[in-house]
Amino acid sequence: RFTFGLRAGLGLASTDQEYATSTRTSLSFGASADWNIVKSISLSTGLSFIPKGFKSNYGKGTANYLQVPVLIAYRIETPTGVLIQANIGPYFAWGVSGTIKYKPYDMTFNYDYDQDSFGKKGFFKHNDFGLTAGANVQIGHVLTGVSYDYGLADIAKVYGSFHNRYVMLLMGYNF
């Protein structure tokens, strides 16, 4: 009734901020736990290290999170034994590290700012939450999939609003 697994992924982080001009590529990793409620429905959770952030013409920001999803998953098993799974649910995250490096809009300054993302004077609040949706294919113990995080929390301390977005291609192994 319980399945445990390890996950690793390649992620593309972005934001809804208009000054963010490109995505930030990063690697994530974590562990998962699934509780099979009935044959085709399970409750999935876990703990992952997810590097989010942004890049812009004025600098870049990294925001690394410990993230816990709480997902309802629907599985279909094909006649060949391949499992196809779709999942959706909320995620909750806590910012643990990161830096902001930027040059002020006023280009008369001849220095860059470099500061902690979550510190006292940091740009971001520690708490983040949102919705996650994804799809996985599992053959034997090996799993591959894609997921998308849509941040609902405004994590900005200063300079308007800021919502995380994160797409991940993942590989995993279930025990």
Coordinates of C-alpha atoms in Angstrom, one line a residue:
R1 CA 0.0 0.0 0.0
F2 CA 3.0 2.3 0.4
T3 CA 5.7 3.1 -2.1
F4 CA 8.8 5.1 -1.5
G5 CA 11.1 6.6 -4.1
L6 CA 13.9 8.9 -5.0
R7 CA 13.6 11.7 -7.6
A8 CA 16.0 13.9 -9.5
G9 CA 15.1 16.5 -12.1
L10 CA 16.1 19.3 -14.5
G11 CA 14.0 22.4 -13.8
L12 CA 13.3 25.7 -15.5
A13 CA 12.4 28.4 -13.0
S14 CA 10.7 31.7 -13.9
T15 CA 8.4 34.3 -12.4
D16 CA 5.4 36.5 -13.3
Q17 CA 7.6 39.6 -12.9
E18 CA 7.8 41.6 -16.1
Y19 CA 11.5 42.3 -15.7
A20 CA 12.4 38.6 -15.6
T21 CA 13.6 38.0 -19.2
S22 CA 14.6 34.3 -19.2
T23 CA 14.4 31.1 -17.2
R24 CA 16.9 29.8 -14.7
T25 CA 18.0 26.2 -15.3
S26 CA 18.7 24.0 -12.2
L27 CA 18.8 20.5 -10.8
S28 CA 16.5 19.3 -8.1
F29 CA 16.4 16.2 -6.0
G30 CA 14.2 14.6 -3.3
A31 CA 12.3 11.6 -1.9
S32 CA 8.7 10.6 -2.4
A33 CA 6.0 8.6 -0.6
D34 CA 2.8 7.3 -2.1
W35 CA -0.1 5.8 -0.2
N36 CA -2.3 3.7 -2.5
I37 CA -5.8 4.4 -1.3
V38 CA -7.5 2.2 -4.0
K39 CA -6.3 0.5 -7.1
S40 CA -6.1 3.6 -9.3
I41 CA -5.9 6.5 -6.8
S42 CA -3.1 7.4 -4.4
L43 CA -2.0 10.2 -2.1
S44 CA 1.5 11.4 -2.9
T45 CA 3.9 13.5 -1.0
G46 CA 7.6 13.9 -0.3
L47 CA 10.4 16.3 0.4
S48 CA 12.4 17.9 -2.4
F49 CA 15.1 20.5 -2.8
I50 CA 13.9 22.9 -5.5
P51 CA 16.0 25.8 -6.9
K52 CA 13.8 28.5 -8.2
G53 CA 14.6 32.1 -9.2
F54 CA 14.9 34.4 -12.2
K55 CA 17.2 36.1 -14.7
S56 CA 16.8 39.6 -16.0
N57 CA 18.6 42.3 -17.8
Y58 CA 19.4 43.8 -14.4
G59 CA 20.7 40.6 -12.7
K60 CA 19.6 37.3 -11.4
G61 CA 18.1 35.8 -8.3
T62 CA 18.3 32.3 -6.8
A63 CA 15.8 31.1 -4.3
N64 CA 16.3 27.5 -3.0
Y65 CA 13.4 25.8 -1.3
L66 CA 12.5 22.7 0.6
Q67 CA 9.2 21.7 -0.9
V68 CA 6.4 19.4 0.1
P69 CA 3.6 18.5 -2.3
V70 CA 0.3 16.9 -1.3
L71 CA -1.0 15.4 -4.5
I72 CA -3.9 13.2 -5.5
A73 CA -2.7 10.8 -8.2
Y74 CA -4.8 8.8 -10.7
R75 CA -3.0 5.8 -12.2
I76 CA -3.8 3.6 -15.2
E77 CA -2.0 0.3 -15.8
T78 CA -1.6 -0.8 -19.4
P79 CA -1.8 -4.5 -20.3
T80 CA 2.0 -4.4 -20.7
G81 CA 2.4 -3.3 -17.1
V82 CA 3.3 0.3 -17.8
L83 CA 1.8 2.7 -15.3
I84 CA 0.6 6.1 -16.5
Q85 CA -0.1 8.6 -13.7
A86 CA -1.6 12.1 -13.6
N87 CA -1.4 14.1 -10.3
I88 CA -2.5 17.5 -9.0
G89 CA -2.5 19.3 -5.7
P90 CA -1.0 22.0 -3.5
Y91 CA 2.7 22.4 -2.6
F92 CA 4.2 24.1 0.4
A93 CA 7.8 25.4 0.4
W94 CA 10.2 27.0 2.7
G95 CA 13.0 29.2 1.4
V96 CA 16.4 28.0 2.8
S97 CA 19.1 29.9 0.7
G98 CA 19.8 32.0 -2.3
T99 CA 21.3 35.2 -3.5
I100 CA 20.2 38.3 -5.4
K101 CA 22.7 39.9 -7.7
Y102 CA 21.6 43.0 -9.6
K103 CA 22.6 46.3 -10.9
P104 CA 20.3 49.2 -10.0
Y105 CA 18.0 50.6 -12.7
D106 CA 20.0 53.9 -12.4
M107 CA 23.1 52.9 -14.4
T108 CA 25.1 55.8 -12.9
F109 CA 26.0 53.4 -10.1
N110 CA 29.3 51.7 -10.7
Y111 CA 28.7 48.7 -8.4
D112 CA 26.3 45.7 -8.2
Y113 CA 24.2 44.7 -5.2
D114 CA 24.7 41.2 -3.8
Q115 CA 22.5 40.0 -1.0
D116 CA 20.8 37.0 0.6
S117 CA 17.4 36.2 -1.0
F118 CA 15.7 35.5 2.3
G119 CA 17.7 37.5 4.9
K120 CA 16.4 40.5 6.9
K121 CA 17.0 42.8 3.9
G122 CA 16.3 40.0 1.4
F123 CA 13.8 40.3 -1.5
F124 CA 11.7 37.2 -0.7
K125 CA 9.6 35.9 2.1
H126 CA 10.4 32.3 3.3
N127 CA 6.9 30.9 2.7
D128 CA 5.8 29.8 -0.7
F129 CA 2.8 27.7 -1.8
G130 CA 0.9 27.0 -5.0
L131 CA -0.5 24.3 -7.2
T132 CA 1.4 21.4 -8.8
A133 CA 0.2 19.3 -11.7
G134 CA 2.1 16.6 -13.5
A135 CA 2.2 13.3 -15.4
N136 CA 4.5 10.3 -15.0
V137 CA 5.2 7.0 -16.8
Q138 CA 6.6 4.1 -14.8
I139 CA 8.1 1.0 -16.2
G140 CA 9.1 -1.5 -13.5
H141 CA 10.7 0.6 -10.8
V142 CA 11.9 3.4 -13.1
L143 CA 9.7 6.5 -13.4
T144 CA 10.0 9.5 -15.7
G145 CA 7.7 12.5 -15.9
V146 CA 7.0 16.2 -16.0
S147 CA 5.5 18.6 -13.5
Y148 CA 4.6 22.3 -13.3
D149 CA 4.4 24.5 -10.2
Y150 CA 2.2 27.5 -10.3
G151 CA 3.0 29.8 -7.3
L152 CA 0.0 31.4 -5.6
A153 CA 1.9 33.1 -2.8
D154 CA 3.2 36.6 -3.3
I155 CA 6.8 36.1 -2.0
A156 CA 8.0 39.6 -2.6
K157 CA 9.1 41.7 0.4
V158 CA 9.8 44.7 -1.9
Y159 CA 9.3 45.8 -5.5
G160 CA 5.8 44.7 -6.3
S161 CA 4.5 41.1 -6.5
F162 CA 6.5 38.0 -7.3
H163 CA 5.1 34.5 -8.0
N164 CA 7.2 31.5 -8.7
R165 CA 6.8 29.3 -11.8
Y166 CA 8.7 26.0 -12.2
V167 CA 8.7 23.3 -14.9
M168 CA 10.6 20.1 -14.1
L169 CA 11.5 17.0 -16.1
L170 CA 12.2 14.2 -13.6
M171 CA 13.5 10.7 -13.3
G172 CA 12.9 8.5 -10.4
Y173 CA 13.2 5.1 -8.8
N174 CA 10.4 3.5 -6.7
F175 CA 11.2 0.9 -4.1

